[in-house]
Structures are given as structure tokens and as C-alpha cells.
Amino acid sequence: MVKEIFTDVVIAGTGGTGLSCAIVAAENNLKVIAIEKLPKIGGNTRISSGFFAVGTKEQQVEGLHLSTKEAIRQLNEYNHYLNNGPLTKRIVENAKPTLEAIEKWGMEIKLNPTSNTTQYAHKDNPYAGGSYHMYQNKDDSYERIKKNLEEKGVKFLFKTTMKDLVKDKDGLIKGIIAVDENGNEVKIYAKATLVATGGFGGNVQRVAKLMKTNRMRSLGVPSMGEGMTALENAGAVNIDSHALIHAAQLARSKVTQNTSKKHLAGFSDNPLTRLLLTPLMWVDPDGRRFTNEDTVYDTVLWANAGYNVGGMYYILVDTKTLNEYTRGTKLTVSKAGPGATDKPGDFVKLADEAVRLGTAFKGETLAKLAEKADMNLKNLETSVKTYNEAVKNKDDKEFAKKSNHLIYSVEEGPFYLLKAQVAYLGTVGGVRVDDHMRVLDKSFKTIKGLYAGGANAGGYYEGQSYPAYEGLASGFAWTSGRLAGLAIVSDLGD
Ligand SMILES: Cc1cc2nc3c(=O)[nH]c(=O)nc-3n(C[C@H](O)[C@H](O)[C@H](O)COP(=O)(O)OP(=O)(O)OC[C@H]3O[C@@H](n4cnc5c(N)ncnc54)[C@H](O)[C@@H]3O)c2cc1C
């Protein structure tokens, strides 16, 4: 039997977007049902570290006086004006009140000042590196938000998965069709529907098709995209969904947030991560060098460079370099993305183990190495020769890598290629919305009663390139959810 529920607002997905909308709706005494496929609230937002906002009290305390005007200008420029201007402006201007609202509802926040940024490339830009408001004591914070919302009457239905939208005979959106944990259909009729299911990063086939490579690694909660598909079927236009590509990992690194106490983001505590996180020599799968490796100091630029060669590349080192790394490296170890462990280790032994595990190749000569990795020898030899000249002359004529990063040449065999894979943190971008998060159809008309936000909404980032401003996606989730809530309150009052 189909269960039917009637409410003012139905929200699918309880990440930052859904929760923030629920807060506004609850503050305005609307009846809210929030469905969530997992057994707990938070989604990818709960895994994320921080929230981009400018002009906050936390920044004032640090003496950081940033303007929304300048933040909007930088974001528009970064996005080449392919972003939605009015939406960008509203999000940036509403980030501060949104942050204050979620703090009031239970989230503990601490600013990471520019001087502490883990992305060293951001040290000169407080907008990129000093706007990261980090969530503290996340489990307690989310529990407080849930409890406060429940006390205000918000009803959560866990292990309940949205499948589609309810449409009446005229095609108007009237709520959500979901399936509960026992496989029973639940129809939730509502005056307003927010689809906040966080994109489709768990649907690796869909991401591979969109991004034209299956070589990247997926992180995050398993959002399969039912919400996004339902939005598209309701006449919404997906303008810019793409994978949120972010840093790279050594192949087969253990991807688990439970190890996060071991080092920065918990991807692997193998000392070889220091090879991943220093600007050594990189080559594409056919042996060509392809970028200035100092992009490793910025998660986005680093991932973009790796994505450009199909999402997988190799770190090329010789035995002399490995022996030096056993003693220590002269290069600054990046803390971007996965972060590196500072555990000691014998790098030759560890690299040999990586070869045994199939995540690295080894060759006594470049010719043997190219054969093992099925790589074009001529490409590899040319790349190595040119790179060694750059190291010798402290002048990278190919990609202008900084001279102080041109330290380790590739000369003494055996040589090793270590496989690195770009990672993605779900998807971002999505359907076209107005600057109040109302979903628009192909004629730019609002689809009455339908709202989208967070990783389901388009217009905040240029397709495929996520701006390197820390906390942008997570901040967008909370702030767009709040804007959707405010729009719902206003639309239901009309
Ligand atoms: C490891 C990791 C680290 C990150 N770090 C950062 C960071 O530090 N800063 C930053 O800005 N961004 C970061 N991000 C990205 C950011 O977290 C997301 O872009 C953002 O949180 C998305 O918010 P959302 O509300 O749209 O979706 P989510 O927070 O993912 O919430 C969506 C919710 O919907 C649920 N759901 C999915 N499908 C259904 C369905 N059919 N029915 C019912 N429920 C469904 C999901 O279970 C989930 O709970 C990170 C992401 C990951 C994975």
C-alpha cells in the first residue's frame, strides 16, 4: 500500500542544502518533512571541512576585512562570466547570515586564517585562503542541529530514497515519491518541494560519461542522481553538472575518513604520499611531461592538470631521489588535498612494494620502464632529457615551474613510475535556477513549487572548473538552502 503524507514543505536530502532550508522553514513555522536515504543527516556536507564566507565576525576578529564586492568580482572573473551573476552575488552576500544561522542552530565554527591555509598557493589571497570557516566537533554539531530542528517540528524520514516528483494532472509539481527501507512507496504531498540530493557523484558510470574518463576516483556519499534526473524530467535544464575534481591520490591509497586522525585528510598514511605531494617530475600515461608540477600546492589546479591527461598520471623518480627522500626532501611537502604523512620510511623498499602491489612500475633503464608501463619510449626519453636540463639550469622552458622546485633530476636507475589518480568529491553544478533557487525551465520560466540547491543547482561555477576558493561548494550548499527556504516562505505567503 502506498503511504501518503501531507505537508507544507518536502525536502529530499539532508546535507547542508536541505538542513539550511529546513531551518528557515522551521523558523517560519512551516510543516517540514525531510527525507534522507542514509541513516543520518549531513551527506557530503558533513564530510566537508569548511564554509566560504566573507565579512564574518570570525574574520573581523582575525583582522581580515574582506568585501563581498571584491569576492563577487573575483568569482565572476575566475568563472569567465559563465556563472550566473545575480545568483553569485546573492550567494556571496548571504553567506554571512547563513553562517550565523547555522551557528545559532548548533554548528561550531572556527576560521582557518590565511596564514594557516593548507593550500600554499593561496597564501597571497585572503579570499581564496582566508574565507574557510571550518566546522568543529562535527558529530556533536550535526546532532545539535538535528535535535533543534526536531524540536521545532521538522520530521526526518531516514533510509528513505527519493525516486521521482509527484505531478498533478496539469503537470504541476506537488511533492516527492520515495521508497522506504522496506521497499514501500511513500508519497509526500507538499506545497513546496526542494530537491537537495547532492548531485550524482556516487554514480560513477554517469560521471565517467560526463567527464569522458573512468580513471578518476570517487569520494563521498553514494548520491546516485535520482533527484537530478527527476528535476530534468520535470523540465529543468542541467546547465553545468560536473565532477568536483580535487587533488590526486596514489593509486590504491586507503580512502577512508576514519583514518583522518592519522594525517590531514586520511587517504593514506604511507610515506610515499610525500612523493605525491611534492613537485617532482610528472608524465602522462604515454610518457610526456604535461604541466609545472607546482600546481600540487592548489587542490583545484593540481586536479585540473591531472584531469587534462585523463585523470591519471605518473610520478617519475630515480633511485637517487628515493634514497634522498628516505633522509628527507628539500621540497616543501604540500598539505593540499590528501595531505602527506611525516612517518619515516625506506623509500626504495616502499616503492618496490608499490611495484609488487601493481601501483607502480620499475625499470633498470628508461627503455625497460617504458616497456613495463606500455609507454612511448621516445616521449619518455625526451621528457626526461628536457626535464634534467631544466633542473641543471634552474630554468623550466616548457612549463615555467619555479626554479626552487627544480631540484631532483631523473638520472640513476632503477627508475620508478608511481601511479596517481585525480579524485572527485561528488558532483557540483546542475539545473538552472534563479537567484532565489527556484528551478527554471528551458524558457527561463519558474517551475512552480520546485526548488533546487547545493550540488543539484547550476550557475555558481563555470562547467568543469571549480574555483579554487576554499569552502565554496560547502558554503554554496548551506547558503543556497537558506535562499530556497526564504523563497519558499515568500512564495507560500503570496
Ligand atoms: C571528502 C569530501 C570533502 C569535501 N570537502 C569540502 C570542503 O572542505 N569544502 C567545500 O566547499 N566542499 C567540500 N566538499 C564538497 C561539498 O561537501 C559538497 O559539494 C556539498 O556539501 C554538497 O551539499 P549538498 O547539500 O548539495 O549535498 P550533500 O551534502 O551531499 O547532501 C545530499 C544528501 O542527499 C542524500 N540523498 C542522495 N540521494 C538521495 C535520494 N535519492 N533520496 C534521499 N536522499 C538522497 C544524501 O545521502 C545526502 O545526505 C567535499 C566533499 C567530499 C566528498
Coordinates of C-alpha atoms and ligand atoms in Angstrom, one line a residue:
M1 CA 0.0 0.0 0.0
V2 CA 1.3 3.5 -0.8
K3 CA 1.7 5.6 2.2
E4 CA 0.6 9.3 1.7
I5 CA 1.8 12.2 3.8
F6 CA 0.8 15.9 3.5
T7 CA 3.0 18.8 4.5
D8 CA 3.9 22.4 3.6
V9 CA 7.5 21.7 2.5
V10 CA 9.2 18.4 1.5
I11 CA 13.0 18.3 1.3
A12 CA 14.8 15.5 -0.4
G13 CA 18.4 15.2 1.0
T14 CA 19.7 16.4 4.4
G15 CA 23.1 17.8 3.5
G16 CA 23.8 21.5 4.1
T17 CA 21.3 22.5 1.5
G18 CA 18.4 20.5 2.9
L19 CA 19.2 21.4 6.5
S20 CA 19.6 25.1 5.8
C21 CA 16.2 25.2 4.1
A22 CA 14.6 23.3 7.0
I23 CA 16.0 25.8 9.4
V24 CA 14.3 28.7 7.6
A25 CA 11.1 26.8 7.1
A26 CA 11.0 25.8 10.8
E27 CA 11.8 29.4 11.8
N28 CA 8.7 30.4 9.9
N29 CA 6.5 27.7 11.4
L30 CA 6.0 25.7 8.2
K31 CA 5.5 22.0 8.4
V32 CA 8.5 20.2 7.0
I33 CA 9.3 16.6 6.1
A34 CA 12.9 15.9 5.2
I35 CA 13.7 12.5 3.6
E36 CA 17.2 11.0 3.6
K37 CA 18.5 7.8 2.0
L38 CA 21.2 7.3 4.6
P39 CA 20.5 6.6 8.3
K40 CA 21.9 10.0 9.4
I41 CA 21.8 13.7 8.3
G42 CA 24.7 15.6 6.7
G43 CA 25.6 14.0 3.4
N44 CA 28.8 15.2 1.8
T45 CA 28.5 18.4 3.7
R46 CA 29.2 16.5 6.9
I47 CA 32.4 15.2 5.4
S48 CA 33.5 18.5 4.1
S49 CA 35.7 20.7 6.2
G50 CA 34.5 24.3 5.8
F51 CA 32.4 27.1 4.5
F52 CA 33.4 30.0 2.3
A53 CA 32.1 33.3 3.6
V54 CA 33.3 36.9 3.7
G55 CA 32.8 39.7 6.2
T56 CA 32.1 37.4 9.1
K57 CA 32.7 38.1 12.8
E58 CA 35.4 35.4 12.8
Q59 CA 37.3 37.3 10.1
Q60 CA 36.9 40.6 11.9
V61 CA 38.5 39.0 15.0
E62 CA 41.4 37.9 12.8
G63 CA 41.8 41.5 11.4
L64 CA 40.7 40.2 7.9
H65 CA 38.5 42.9 6.4
L66 CA 37.2 41.3 3.2
S67 CA 34.4 42.8 1.0
T68 CA 31.6 40.9 -0.7
K69 CA 32.1 43.2 -3.7
E70 CA 35.6 42.0 -4.3
A71 CA 34.7 38.4 -3.6
I72 CA 32.0 38.6 -6.3
R73 CA 34.4 40.3 -8.7
Q74 CA 37.0 37.5 -8.2
L75 CA 34.4 34.7 -8.6
N76 CA 33.0 36.2 -11.8
E77 CA 36.4 36.6 -13.3
Y78 CA 37.5 33.1 -12.2
N79 CA 34.4 31.7 -13.9
H80 CA 34.9 33.8 -17.1
Y81 CA 31.4 35.2 -16.6
L82 CA 29.9 31.7 -17.4
N83 CA 28.4 31.7 -13.9
N84 CA 25.0 33.2 -13.1
G85 CA 25.9 36.8 -12.0
P86 CA 22.8 37.5 -9.8
L87 CA 23.0 34.1 -8.2
T88 CA 26.7 34.5 -7.4
K89 CA 26.0 38.0 -5.9
R90 CA 23.2 36.6 -3.7
I91 CA 25.2 33.6 -2.5
V92 CA 28.2 35.7 -1.5
E93 CA 26.1 38.3 0.2
N94 CA 24.0 35.7 2.1
A95 CA 26.9 33.5 3.1
K96 CA 27.5 35.5 6.3
P97 CA 23.9 35.5 7.6
T98 CA 23.7 31.8 6.7
L99 CA 26.8 31.0 8.7
E100 CA 25.3 32.9 11.6
A101 CA 22.1 31.0 11.3
I102 CA 23.8 27.6 11.3
E103 CA 26.0 28.6 14.3
K104 CA 22.8 29.6 16.1
W105 CA 21.2 26.2 15.3
G106 CA 24.2 24.3 16.6
M107 CA 27.2 24.3 14.3
E108 CA 30.5 25.1 15.9
I109 CA 32.8 27.1 13.5
K110 CA 36.4 28.2 13.6
L111 CA 38.0 30.3 10.9
N112 CA 41.2 29.0 9.3
P113 CA 43.1 32.2 8.7
T114 CA 45.1 32.7 5.5
S115 CA 48.4 32.1 7.3
N116 CA 47.1 28.5 8.1
T117 CA 45.9 27.6 4.7
T118 CA 46.9 24.1 3.7
Q119 CA 46.9 25.2 0.1
Y120 CA 50.2 27.2 -0.1
A121 CA 49.2 28.7 -3.4
H122 CA 46.5 30.7 -1.6
K123 CA 48.8 32.4 0.9
D124 CA 48.7 35.7 -1.0
N125 CA 44.9 35.8 -1.5
P126 CA 42.8 36.0 1.7
Y127 CA 39.7 35.5 -0.4
A128 CA 40.9 32.1 -1.6
G129 CA 42.7 31.1 1.6
G130 CA 41.2 33.1 4.5
S131 CA 37.5 32.6 4.0
Y132 CA 37.4 29.0 5.1
H133 CA 35.2 28.7 8.2
M134 CA 35.9 25.2 9.5
Y135 CA 33.3 23.0 11.1
Q136 CA 34.3 21.8 14.6
N137 CA 33.2 18.8 16.5
K138 CA 31.1 17.7 13.6
D139 CA 29.2 14.8 15.1
D140 CA 28.1 16.9 18.1
S141 CA 27.3 19.9 15.8
Y142 CA 25.1 17.9 13.5
E143 CA 23.4 16.2 16.4
R144 CA 22.5 19.6 17.9
I145 CA 21.1 20.8 14.6
K146 CA 19.0 17.7 14.2
K147 CA 17.7 17.9 17.7
N148 CA 16.9 21.6 17.4
L149 CA 15.1 21.0 14.1
E150 CA 13.1 18.1 15.5
E151 CA 12.1 20.2 18.5
K152 CA 10.7 22.8 16.0
G153 CA 8.6 20.1 14.4
V154 CA 10.8 19.0 11.4
K155 CA 10.2 15.3 10.7
F156 CA 13.1 13.3 9.3
L157 CA 12.4 10.1 7.4
F158 CA 15.7 8.2 7.2
K159 CA 16.6 5.3 4.8
T160 CA 14.0 6.8 2.5
T161 CA 15.1 7.4 -1.1
M162 CA 13.5 9.9 -3.5
K163 CA 12.6 8.3 -6.8
D164 CA 10.6 11.0 -8.5
L165 CA 8.5 14.1 -8.2
V166 CA 4.7 14.0 -7.8
K167 CA 3.0 15.8 -10.6
D168 CA -0.7 16.5 -10.8
K169 CA -2.8 16.1 -14.0
D170 CA -1.7 19.5 -15.2
G171 CA 2.0 18.6 -14.7
L172 CA 2.4 20.9 -11.6
I173 CA 4.9 19.7 -9.0
K174 CA 3.1 18.5 -5.9
G175 CA 5.8 16.7 -3.8
I176 CA 8.0 13.7 -3.9
I177 CA 7.7 10.0 -4.5
A178 CA 10.1 7.9 -2.3
V179 CA 10.7 4.4 -1.2
D180 CA 11.3 3.5 2.4
E181 CA 13.7 0.9 3.7
N182 CA 11.2 -1.9 3.4
G183 CA 10.7 -1.1 -0.3
N184 CA 7.3 0.6 0.3
E185 CA 6.3 3.6 -1.7
V186 CA 5.8 6.9 0.2
K187 CA 4.1 9.8 -1.5
I188 CA 4.7 13.1 0.2
Y189 CA 2.4 15.9 -1.0
A190 CA 3.7 19.4 -0.4
K191 CA 3.1 23.0 -1.3
A192 CA 6.8 23.4 -2.0
T193 CA 9.5 20.8 -2.9
L194 CA 13.2 21.2 -2.5
V195 CA 15.4 18.7 -4.3
A196 CA 18.7 18.7 -2.3
T197 CA 20.0 15.3 -3.1
G198 CA 23.6 16.4 -3.7
G199 CA 24.2 15.7 -7.4
F200 CA 25.3 12.2 -8.6
G201 CA 28.9 11.7 -7.5
G202 CA 28.1 8.1 -6.4
N203 CA 27.0 7.2 -9.9
V204 CA 30.5 6.5 -11.3
Q205 CA 29.2 5.5 -14.8
R206 CA 27.3 8.7 -15.2
V207 CA 30.3 10.7 -14.0
A208 CA 32.7 8.8 -16.3
K209 CA 30.4 9.5 -19.3
L210 CA 30.1 13.2 -18.4
M211 CA 33.8 13.7 -17.7
K212 CA 35.0 11.4 -20.5
T213 CA 37.3 9.3 -18.3
N214 CA 36.8 6.4 -15.9
R215 CA 40.3 6.9 -14.4
M216 CA 39.4 9.2 -11.5
R217 CA 38.5 8.1 -8.0
S218 CA 35.1 8.9 -6.4
L219 CA 34.9 10.0 -2.8
G220 CA 31.8 10.9 -0.8
V221 CA 28.3 9.6 0.0
P222 CA 26.6 7.5 -2.6
S223 CA 24.3 10.1 -4.2
M224 CA 23.1 8.3 -7.4
G225 CA 21.3 11.2 -9.0
E226 CA 17.7 10.3 -8.7
G227 CA 16.9 13.9 -7.7
M228 CA 18.8 15.4 -10.6
T229 CA 17.1 13.1 -13.1
A230 CA 13.7 13.9 -11.6
L231 CA 14.4 17.6 -12.0
E232 CA 15.4 17.1 -15.6
N233 CA 12.3 15.1 -16.3
A234 CA 10.2 17.9 -14.8
G235 CA 11.6 20.3 -17.5
A236 CA 14.6 21.7 -15.7
V237 CA 17.8 22.3 -17.7
N238 CA 21.0 20.8 -16.5
I239 CA 23.4 23.6 -17.5
D240 CA 26.7 22.7 -15.9
S241 CA 26.9 19.5 -13.8
H242 CA 30.4 18.2 -13.4
A243 CA 32.7 16.3 -11.1
L244 CA 34.2 18.4 -8.3
I245 CA 37.7 17.3 -9.1
H246 CA 40.0 17.8 -6.2
A247 CA 43.7 16.9 -5.8
A248 CA 45.0 13.4 -6.6
Q249 CA 45.9 10.3 -4.7
L250 CA 48.4 7.5 -5.0
A251 CA 46.6 4.6 -6.6
R252 CA 45.1 2.2 -4.1
S253 CA 45.5 4.6 -1.2
K254 CA 43.0 3.7 1.5
V255 CA 40.2 6.2 1.1
T256 CA 38.5 6.4 4.5
Q257 CA 37.5 9.3 6.6
N258 CA 38.0 7.1 9.7
T259 CA 41.8 7.4 9.3
S260 CA 41.6 11.2 9.3
K261 CA 43.3 11.4 12.7
K262 CA 46.4 9.8 11.2
H263 CA 47.1 12.7 8.9
L264 CA 45.3 15.5 7.1
A265 CA 42.5 14.0 5.1
G266 CA 43.0 10.4 5.9
F267 CA 43.7 9.0 2.4
S268 CA 46.8 7.0 3.1
D269 CA 49.5 7.0 5.8
N270 CA 52.2 5.6 3.5
P271 CA 55.3 7.8 3.5
L272 CA 55.2 7.6 -0.4
T273 CA 52.5 10.3 -0.1
R274 CA 55.4 12.7 0.2
L275 CA 56.3 11.8 -3.4
L276 CA 52.7 12.6 -4.4
L277 CA 52.7 15.9 -2.6
T278 CA 56.0 17.4 -3.7
P279 CA 56.6 18.9 -7.2
L280 CA 58.7 16.0 -8.7
M281 CA 58.5 15.2 -12.4
W282 CA 55.1 14.1 -13.7
V283 CA 54.3 12.4 -17.0
D284 CA 51.1 11.5 -18.8
P285 CA 50.2 7.8 -19.5
D286 CA 52.3 7.9 -22.7
G287 CA 55.4 9.5 -21.2
R288 CA 55.0 13.2 -21.9
R289 CA 55.6 15.8 -19.2
F290 CA 52.4 17.9 -19.1
T291 CA 52.5 20.7 -16.5
N292 CA 54.5 22.7 -14.0
E293 CA 54.2 20.3 -11.1
D294 CA 54.0 23.1 -8.5
T295 CA 50.2 23.0 -9.1
V296 CA 50.4 20.5 -6.3
Y297 CA 50.1 23.4 -3.9
D298 CA 46.5 24.1 -5.0
T299 CA 44.0 21.2 -5.0
V300 CA 42.0 22.6 -7.9
L301 CA 44.8 23.5 -10.3
W302 CA 46.5 20.2 -9.5
A303 CA 43.4 18.2 -10.2
N304 CA 42.7 20.2 -13.4
A305 CA 46.2 19.5 -14.7
G306 CA 45.8 15.7 -14.0
Y307 CA 42.3 15.7 -15.4
N308 CA 43.7 17.2 -18.6
V309 CA 45.7 14.0 -19.2
G310 CA 42.7 11.7 -18.5
G311 CA 42.6 11.8 -14.7
M312 CA 45.7 9.6 -14.2
Y313 CA 49.3 10.4 -14.4
Y314 CA 52.7 9.1 -13.2
I315 CA 55.3 10.5 -10.8
L316 CA 58.7 9.6 -12.3
V317 CA 61.6 9.2 -9.9
D318 CA 65.0 7.6 -9.9
T319 CA 66.7 5.6 -7.1
K320 CA 68.9 8.5 -6.1
T321 CA 65.8 10.6 -5.4
L322 CA 64.2 7.8 -3.5
N323 CA 67.3 7.5 -1.3
E324 CA 67.3 11.2 -0.7
Y325 CA 63.6 11.1 0.3
T326 CA 64.4 8.4 2.8
R327 CA 66.6 11.0 4.5
G328 CA 64.2 13.9 3.9
T329 CA 63.1 16.1 1.0
K330 CA 64.3 19.6 0.1
L331 CA 60.9 20.4 -1.4
T332 CA 58.1 21.8 0.7
V333 CA 55.5 19.0 1.2
S334 CA 52.1 20.2 0.1
K335 CA 49.2 19.8 2.6
A336 CA 46.7 20.2 -0.2
G337 CA 44.1 17.5 -0.7
P338 CA 45.0 14.2 1.0
G339 CA 48.0 15.7 2.9
A340 CA 51.1 13.7 3.5
T341 CA 52.2 11.7 6.5
D342 CA 55.5 12.6 8.1
K343 CA 56.1 9.0 9.1
P344 CA 59.7 7.9 8.3
G345 CA 60.3 5.1 5.8
D346 CA 62.7 3.5 3.4
F347 CA 61.5 4.9 0.1
V348 CA 63.2 2.3 -2.1
K349 CA 61.7 -0.5 -0.2
L350 CA 58.3 1.2 -0.2
A351 CA 58.5 1.9 -3.9
D352 CA 59.4 -1.8 -4.5
E353 CA 56.3 -2.8 -2.5
A354 CA 54.2 -0.4 -4.6
V355 CA 55.6 -2.3 -7.7
R356 CA 54.6 -5.6 -6.2
L357 CA 51.1 -4.2 -5.5
G358 CA 50.7 -3.1 -9.1
T359 CA 50.5 0.6 -8.3
A360 CA 54.0 1.5 -9.6
F361 CA 56.4 0.3 -12.4
K362 CA 60.1 -0.2 -12.1
G363 CA 62.8 -0.5 -14.8
E364 CA 66.6 -0.7 -14.7
T365 CA 66.6 1.6 -17.7
L366 CA 64.1 4.1 -19.2
A367 CA 63.6 1.6 -22.0
K368 CA 62.7 -1.2 -19.6
L369 CA 60.4 1.2 -17.6
A370 CA 58.6 2.3 -20.8
E371 CA 58.1 -1.3 -21.8
K372 CA 56.6 -2.2 -18.4
A373 CA 54.3 0.8 -18.3
D374 CA 53.3 0.4 -22.0
M375 CA 54.6 3.9 -22.6
N376 CA 56.1 5.5 -25.7
L377 CA 59.9 5.4 -25.1
K378 CA 60.7 8.3 -27.3
N379 CA 58.2 10.5 -25.4
L380 CA 59.7 9.4 -22.1
E381 CA 63.3 9.9 -23.1
T382 CA 62.6 13.4 -24.5
S383 CA 60.7 14.4 -21.4
V384 CA 63.5 13.2 -19.1
K385 CA 66.2 14.9 -21.1
T386 CA 64.3 18.2 -21.2
Y387 CA 63.5 18.0 -17.5
N388 CA 67.0 17.2 -16.5
E389 CA 68.3 20.2 -18.4
A390 CA 65.7 22.4 -16.7
V391 CA 66.9 21.1 -13.3
K392 CA 70.5 21.7 -14.3
N393 CA 69.9 25.2 -15.5
K394 CA 67.1 26.0 -12.9
D395 CA 65.0 27.1 -15.8
D396 CA 61.9 25.2 -17.0
K397 CA 61.5 26.3 -20.6
E398 CA 58.5 24.0 -21.0
F399 CA 56.1 24.9 -18.2
A400 CA 57.8 27.6 -16.1
K401 CA 58.0 25.6 -12.9
K402 CA 59.5 27.7 -10.2
S403 CA 63.3 27.4 -10.1
N404 CA 63.4 26.5 -6.4
H405 CA 61.3 23.4 -7.2
L406 CA 63.8 22.2 -9.9
I407 CA 65.8 20.1 -7.5
Y408 CA 65.6 16.4 -8.4
S409 CA 66.7 15.2 -11.8
V410 CA 65.9 11.7 -13.1
E411 CA 69.3 10.0 -13.9
E412 CA 70.2 6.9 -11.9
G413 CA 68.3 3.7 -12.4
P414 CA 66.4 1.8 -11.5
F415 CA 63.6 4.2 -12.4
Y416 CA 60.1 4.2 -11.0
L417 CA 56.7 5.4 -12.2
L418 CA 54.1 5.8 -9.4
K419 CA 50.5 6.0 -10.4
A420 CA 48.5 9.0 -9.3
Q421 CA 44.8 9.4 -9.8
V422 CA 42.7 12.6 -9.7
A423 CA 39.9 12.3 -7.1
Y424 CA 36.5 13.9 -7.2
L425 CA 34.3 14.9 -4.3
G426 CA 30.9 14.2 -5.8
T427 CA 29.5 16.5 -8.5
V428 CA 28.7 20.2 -8.5
G429 CA 26.6 22.3 -10.9
G430 CA 23.2 21.3 -12.1
V431 CA 19.9 22.7 -13.1
R432 CA 19.3 26.3 -14.0
V433 CA 17.8 28.3 -11.1
D434 CA 17.0 31.9 -10.5
D435 CA 18.8 33.8 -7.7
H436 CA 16.2 32.5 -5.2
M437 CA 16.8 28.8 -6.1
R438 CA 13.5 28.5 -8.0
V439 CA 14.0 26.0 -10.8
L440 CA 13.7 27.4 -14.3
D441 CA 12.5 25.6 -17.4
K442 CA 14.1 26.0 -20.8
S443 CA 12.3 29.3 -21.4
F444 CA 13.7 30.7 -18.2
K445 CA 10.2 30.4 -16.6
T446 CA 9.9 29.2 -13.0
I447 CA 8.6 25.7 -12.5
K448 CA 6.1 26.5 -9.8
G449 CA 6.6 24.9 -6.4
L450 CA 10.1 23.4 -7.3
Y451 CA 13.4 24.5 -5.8
A452 CA 16.9 23.1 -6.1
G453 CA 20.2 23.9 -4.3
G454 CA 23.7 22.7 -3.5
A455 CA 25.1 20.2 -5.8
N456 CA 21.9 20.0 -7.8
A457 CA 21.8 23.6 -8.8
G458 CA 23.7 25.2 -11.7
G459 CA 25.1 28.7 -12.2
Y460 CA 27.7 29.1 -9.4
Y461 CA 30.7 27.6 -11.2
E462 CA 31.8 27.5 -14.8
G463 CA 31.2 24.0 -16.1
Q464 CA 34.1 21.6 -15.3
S465 CA 36.2 24.2 -13.4
Y466 CA 35.6 24.6 -9.7
P467 CA 37.0 27.8 -8.4
A468 CA 40.0 27.4 -6.1
Y469 CA 38.3 29.3 -3.2
E470 CA 38.3 27.2 -0.1
G471 CA 34.9 26.1 1.1
L472 CA 33.0 27.3 -1.9
A473 CA 30.8 24.1 -2.5
S474 CA 30.0 23.6 1.1
G475 CA 29.2 27.2 1.6
F476 CA 27.1 27.2 -1.5
A477 CA 25.1 24.2 -0.1
W478 CA 24.2 25.9 3.1
T479 CA 23.6 29.3 1.6
S480 CA 21.5 28.1 -1.4
G481 CA 19.4 26.0 1.0
R482 CA 18.7 29.1 3.1
L483 CA 17.8 31.1 -0.1
A484 CA 15.5 28.3 -1.1
G485 CA 13.9 28.4 2.3
L486 CA 13.4 32.2 2.1
A487 CA 11.9 31.9 -1.4
I488 CA 9.5 29.1 -0.2
V489 CA 8.4 31.3 2.8
S490 CA 7.8 34.2 0.5
D491 CA 6.1 32.1 -2.3
L492 CA 3.8 30.3 0.1
G493 CA 2.8 33.6 1.7
D494 CA 1.7 35.0 -1.7
Ligands
LIG1 C1 35.5 14.1 1.1 C2 34.9 15.4 0.7 C3 35.4 16.6 1.2 C4 34.8 17.8 0.9 N1 35.4 18.9 1.4 C5 34.9 20.1 1.0 C6 35.3 21.3 1.7 O1 36.2 21.2 2.6 N2 34.8 22.4 1.2 C7 33.9 22.5 0.3 O2 33.4 23.6 -0.1 N3 33.3 21.4 -0.3 C8 33.8 20.2 0.1 N4 33.3 19.1 -0.4 C9 32.1 19.2 -1.4 C10 30.9 19.6 -0.6 O3 30.8 18.8 0.6 C11 29.6 19.3 -1.4 O4 29.6 20.0 -2.7 C12 28.4 19.9 -0.7 O5 28.4 19.6 0.7 C13 27.1 19.4 -1.3 O6 26.0 19.7 -0.5 P1 24.5 19.2 -0.8 O7 23.7 19.6 0.3 O8 24.2 19.6 -2.2 O9 24.7 17.6 -0.8 P2 25.1 16.6 0.3 O10 25.7 17.3 1.5 O11 25.8 15.5 -0.3 O12 23.6 16.1 0.8 C14 22.8 15.4 -0.1 C15 22.1 14.4 0.8 O13 21.1 13.7 0.0 C16 21.0 12.4 0.2 N5 20.5 11.7 -0.9 C17 21.1 11.4 -2.1 N6 20.2 10.9 -3.0 C18 19.1 10.8 -2.3 C19 17.8 10.3 -2.7 N7 17.5 9.9 -3.9 N8 16.8 10.4 -1.7 C20 17.0 10.9 -0.5 N9 18.2 11.3 -0.1 C21 19.2 11.3 -1.0 C22 22.5 12.0 0.5 O14 22.6 10.8 1.3 C23 23.0 13.2 1.3 O15 22.7 13.1 2.7 C24 33.7 17.8 0.0 C25 33.2 16.6 -0.5 C26 33.7 15.4 -0.1 C27 33.1 14.2 -0.6

